[in-house]
Amino acid sequence: PEELAKRGTSLFKRFRRRYKLRYLDRAIDAQQRANELMPDDHPQKLQLLSDLGLSLWYRYENHGKLEDLENAIAAEKLTLNLTPEGHPERPTRLGNLAASLRSRFERLGDISNLEEAIEAERLALNLTPEDHPDRPNRLGNLAASLHSRFKRLGDIRDLEGAIEAEKLARDLTPDDHPDRPRLLAILAASLHSRFERLGEIRDLEEAIEAKKLARDLTPGDHPDRPERLANLATSLWSRFERLGEIRDLEEAIEAERLACDLTPEDHPDRPLRLANLAASLHSRFERLGEIRDLEEAIEAKKLALDLTPEDHPERPRRLASLATSLWSRFKRLGEIRDLEDAIEADKLVLDLTPEGHPDRPRRRYHLGISLQSLFEQHQTKVHFDAAFKEFLNASEHSLGNPSFRLLSAQACVSLLSKYPDFGSAELLLDAHSRIIKIFPEIVWLGYSVKRRYEESAKLGALVNAAIAAFIGSRSRYQAIEWMEVGRSLVWSQISALREPIDDLASKHPELAGDLRKVSLALQQSGSTSYSELHELATERSGEGTQARIADRHRKLAIDYQEILKKVREQQGFENFLHPPSITSRMPSIEHLDGPVVFINVHSSSCDALALLPNGAVKHIALPDLEENGARDLRLRWSRFLKSSNGRWRGTSPLDTPIPKNNARNLLSKWMQIDLWVWIVHPIIQALGFRDEALSGRLPHITWCPMGPVAGLPLHAAGIYDFSRSSRSQRVFDFAVSSYTTSLSALLRSHEALRRRPPPSCPNVLVVAQPETPGYAPLPHTEHEGERIASVLNNSVPTLLVDKAATVADTTAALRMCTWAHLACHGYQNLENPTQSAFALVDRPLTLSALIGATAENAELAFLSAC
């Protein structure tokens, strides 16, 4: 038996060098015969069993015979049971068993196999010294299993843990090490998955770079070469889907065809290769419209399905892919049989997908799409209900990519809006509510502030539609609450990190301590990770630093949400840090000194809601305002600002006529008239402010506009006609205007003001910038600052004038002041709102820098010049 064992080892090594399966078969034959002949107490028995298990696993990976895998696991478990604690080979044998258990999970889908594999891999890693040469390999194996668990259960923590381990394994592996291609491939797979989940293009670019390097480091005759080609093609296809560059798709198809050619007909991965090639061909059909690409895709998908065992966990995915192509052929050629086959496949996919699987929302959504097509053919209530049910159920899932839940909720709204006779107003409002409730997952706290604003901007039309629907149903409180979510979600997230948690601290001090710690870290991460200073630092230190900071920020966000979940499980804290309802805010609303006016613009209707201090909500229709007109107003305002060299500060007396030949002033004049006629005058009239103005003191109105009217100078609206034949009408003749980003921000400031002990005065910062390099002069700002200082005679304001108003000094003062008066230029950056800024003497003070610079008890900001 000793000679047989030695021969088996020699043949196995020859297989690893030459990749010829005949050597592996002969090695297994020799090892099995040696095992039969060798007594259990033989000193070489354990090593022989270990070698046999490894050889059987390799043959399973190449031939896919489940019997080999089961025999490998049996041998490896026996080996491990007979290996004493402290034995130097125990970590290796734990790792071998874990690899086989993970393969059985991938083949049969039993999550218990994967959990057992992860447990064994963690133990193997714990038994491996930091400087051991096998440590990178064991880190990579654990990461691969964590990635598999993420794909099965959808827990983002597993994916982040996998990437962290993979990056460490990569950094510990020399460039010329034979394991480096495999470790790079494992890392790239997880980065690709994170791109699919979070949509960060940087992850996809890094995945492609790692996959290309792994491919280049893998010899042409290596058995892993087809896999490396196929993996690279998958990421190139994803980049095509994201960026639309056809050369990425062509390169993906070329790599997938080569991978197919290099994969033997009987190889267990051949169905996967065919499925990937088919997906790319389908995409090329969608892009170029060549029906032959779709036909080839369907043929490849059917072949991949035929080669996939009935009990294989990848069978549902391949069925779903085939259904998508059949549906596409139906849409192109109109053959109802294709649609029926697609629906049948989609239903089978759903039956094969267990509850709690992260792909279930996606699969329900696709079934809904096919059923909607069937409804559009027959137009019956039964068919409508079938499609609507799938979309509705898909929107309810808490796991998986939230994008598909959002798409499903949108599909519900679309169906109900297009076919109102088949639904009801209640169902439509419920569908709109589902959309809004998904927003915090789309605008995730783990994204950068810039990314959150980008995602929030994409959702604006959905918010406006929901609010219009709730206004139309007379659900006005709910409309205002959804405005809060839609208009100021990013600021609400930032503010929540600073909320006092005294009640939690008194009842659950440990949870409160954990929450304070991670909230503070997130505040610091949010204000430093995405500021200009950070950008300068990362330019010097490279992309690696930026990626590490982003990784840390995501981890903090995951920890924060996990702690919040634990807090909300405690009795009395079920709604902890959830947005409060309007009714719960009534005590604070009663202290307002005038109405808060919310303005919503939608293609179906444009409306204002005025929240009065008594808690009533007055609906004011704006019949002369249309969505296109509002967008035109915004465009005209933007052009006016550009023609004025930035923000414009009026310095002429009010009675000075506007020169008729001044195009810039004419633009301003007509825009102010339209603002007055379309928006402001109907609101002033409905609130009765024209009558109040005649009685003496002007009433106060707080504007909170949304969508295209946000940022427009409502406070300057009016008819500025100084001829004797007409009387001017301007908003400031009837009311004092101010703005708020949200009702929450306004009420928070009022509450802080009431909490301030009398006769306490606010700490005030006054910035006066008469001359800013690159901008037009702002006359009289120094005098303005002095006048403010004299009015606030009970306070000692911090006055920063001209060259004293640097970014460093201004941010330092903001941390100490509750009021800020800024008489300086400013500008909006519509592409990247976090880079909107005040123009100070040395450089811009951006929103991203301001996020972490304001005082905890900030109350009021007055922008007199911008």
PDB file of C-alpha atoms in Angstrom, residues 409-420 422-435 465-470 473:
ATOM      1  CA  ALA A 409     -43.868  49.483  -6.904  1.00  0.00           C
ATOM      2  CA  GLN A 410     -43.527  51.776  -9.938  1.00  0.00           C
ATOM      3  CA  ALA A 411     -45.108  49.079 -12.095  1.00  0.00           C
ATOM      4  CA  CYS A 412     -48.073  49.001  -9.671  1.00  0.00           C
ATOM      5  CA  VAL A 413     -48.513  52.769 -10.024  1.00  0.00           C
ATOM      6  CA  SER A 414     -48.189  52.578 -13.804  1.00  0.00           C
ATOM      7  CA  LEU A 415     -50.796  49.821 -14.129  1.00  0.00           C
ATOM      8  CA  LEU A 416     -53.272  51.529 -11.815  1.00  0.00           C
ATOM      9  CA  SER A 417     -52.790  54.909 -13.484  1.00  0.00           C
ATOM     10  CA  LYS A 418     -53.112  53.558 -17.019  1.00  0.00           C
ATOM     11  CA  TYR A 419     -56.059  51.253 -16.246  1.00  0.00           C
ATOM     12  CA  PRO A 420     -57.972  52.940 -13.389  1.00  0.00           C
ATOM     13  CA  PHE A 422     -59.313  47.743 -12.854  1.00  0.00           C
ATOM     14  CA  GLY A 423     -58.023  49.239  -9.586  1.00  0.00           C
ATOM     15  CA  SER A 424     -58.997  51.802  -6.971  1.00  0.00           C
ATOM     16  CA  ALA A 425     -57.798  55.083  -5.478  1.00  0.00           C
ATOM     17  CA  GLU A 426     -56.803  53.249  -2.297  1.00  0.00           C
ATOM     18  CA  LEU A 427     -54.591  50.803  -4.197  1.00  0.00           C
ATOM     19  CA  LEU A 428     -52.952  53.668  -6.079  1.00  0.00           C
ATOM     20  CA  LEU A 429     -52.135  55.561  -2.872  1.00  0.00           C
ATOM     21  CA  ASP A 430     -50.761  52.376  -1.331  1.00  0.00           C
ATOM     22  CA  ALA A 431     -48.506  51.838  -4.356  1.00  0.00           C
ATOM     23  CA  HIS A 432     -47.213  55.424  -4.129  1.00  0.00           C
ATOM     24  CA  SER A 433     -46.536  54.893  -0.418  1.00  0.00           C
ATOM     25  CA  ARG A 434     -44.502  51.785  -1.168  1.00  0.00           C
ATOM     26  CA  ILE A 435     -42.315  53.797  -3.538  1.00  0.00           C
ATOM     27  CA  ALA A 465     -46.325  62.038  -8.511  1.00  0.00           C
ATOM     28  CA  ALA A 466     -46.992  60.548  -5.065  1.00  0.00           C
ATOM     29  CA  ILE A 467     -47.639  63.949  -3.518  1.00  0.00           C
ATOM     30  CA  ALA A 468     -49.979  64.940  -6.361  1.00  0.00           C
ATOM     31  CA  ALA A 469     -51.927  61.723  -5.790  1.00  0.00           C
ATOM     32  CA  PHE A 470     -52.254  62.327  -2.054  1.00  0.00           C
ATOM     33  CA  SER A 473     -57.267  62.365  -2.487  1.00  0.00           C
TER      34      SER A 473
END
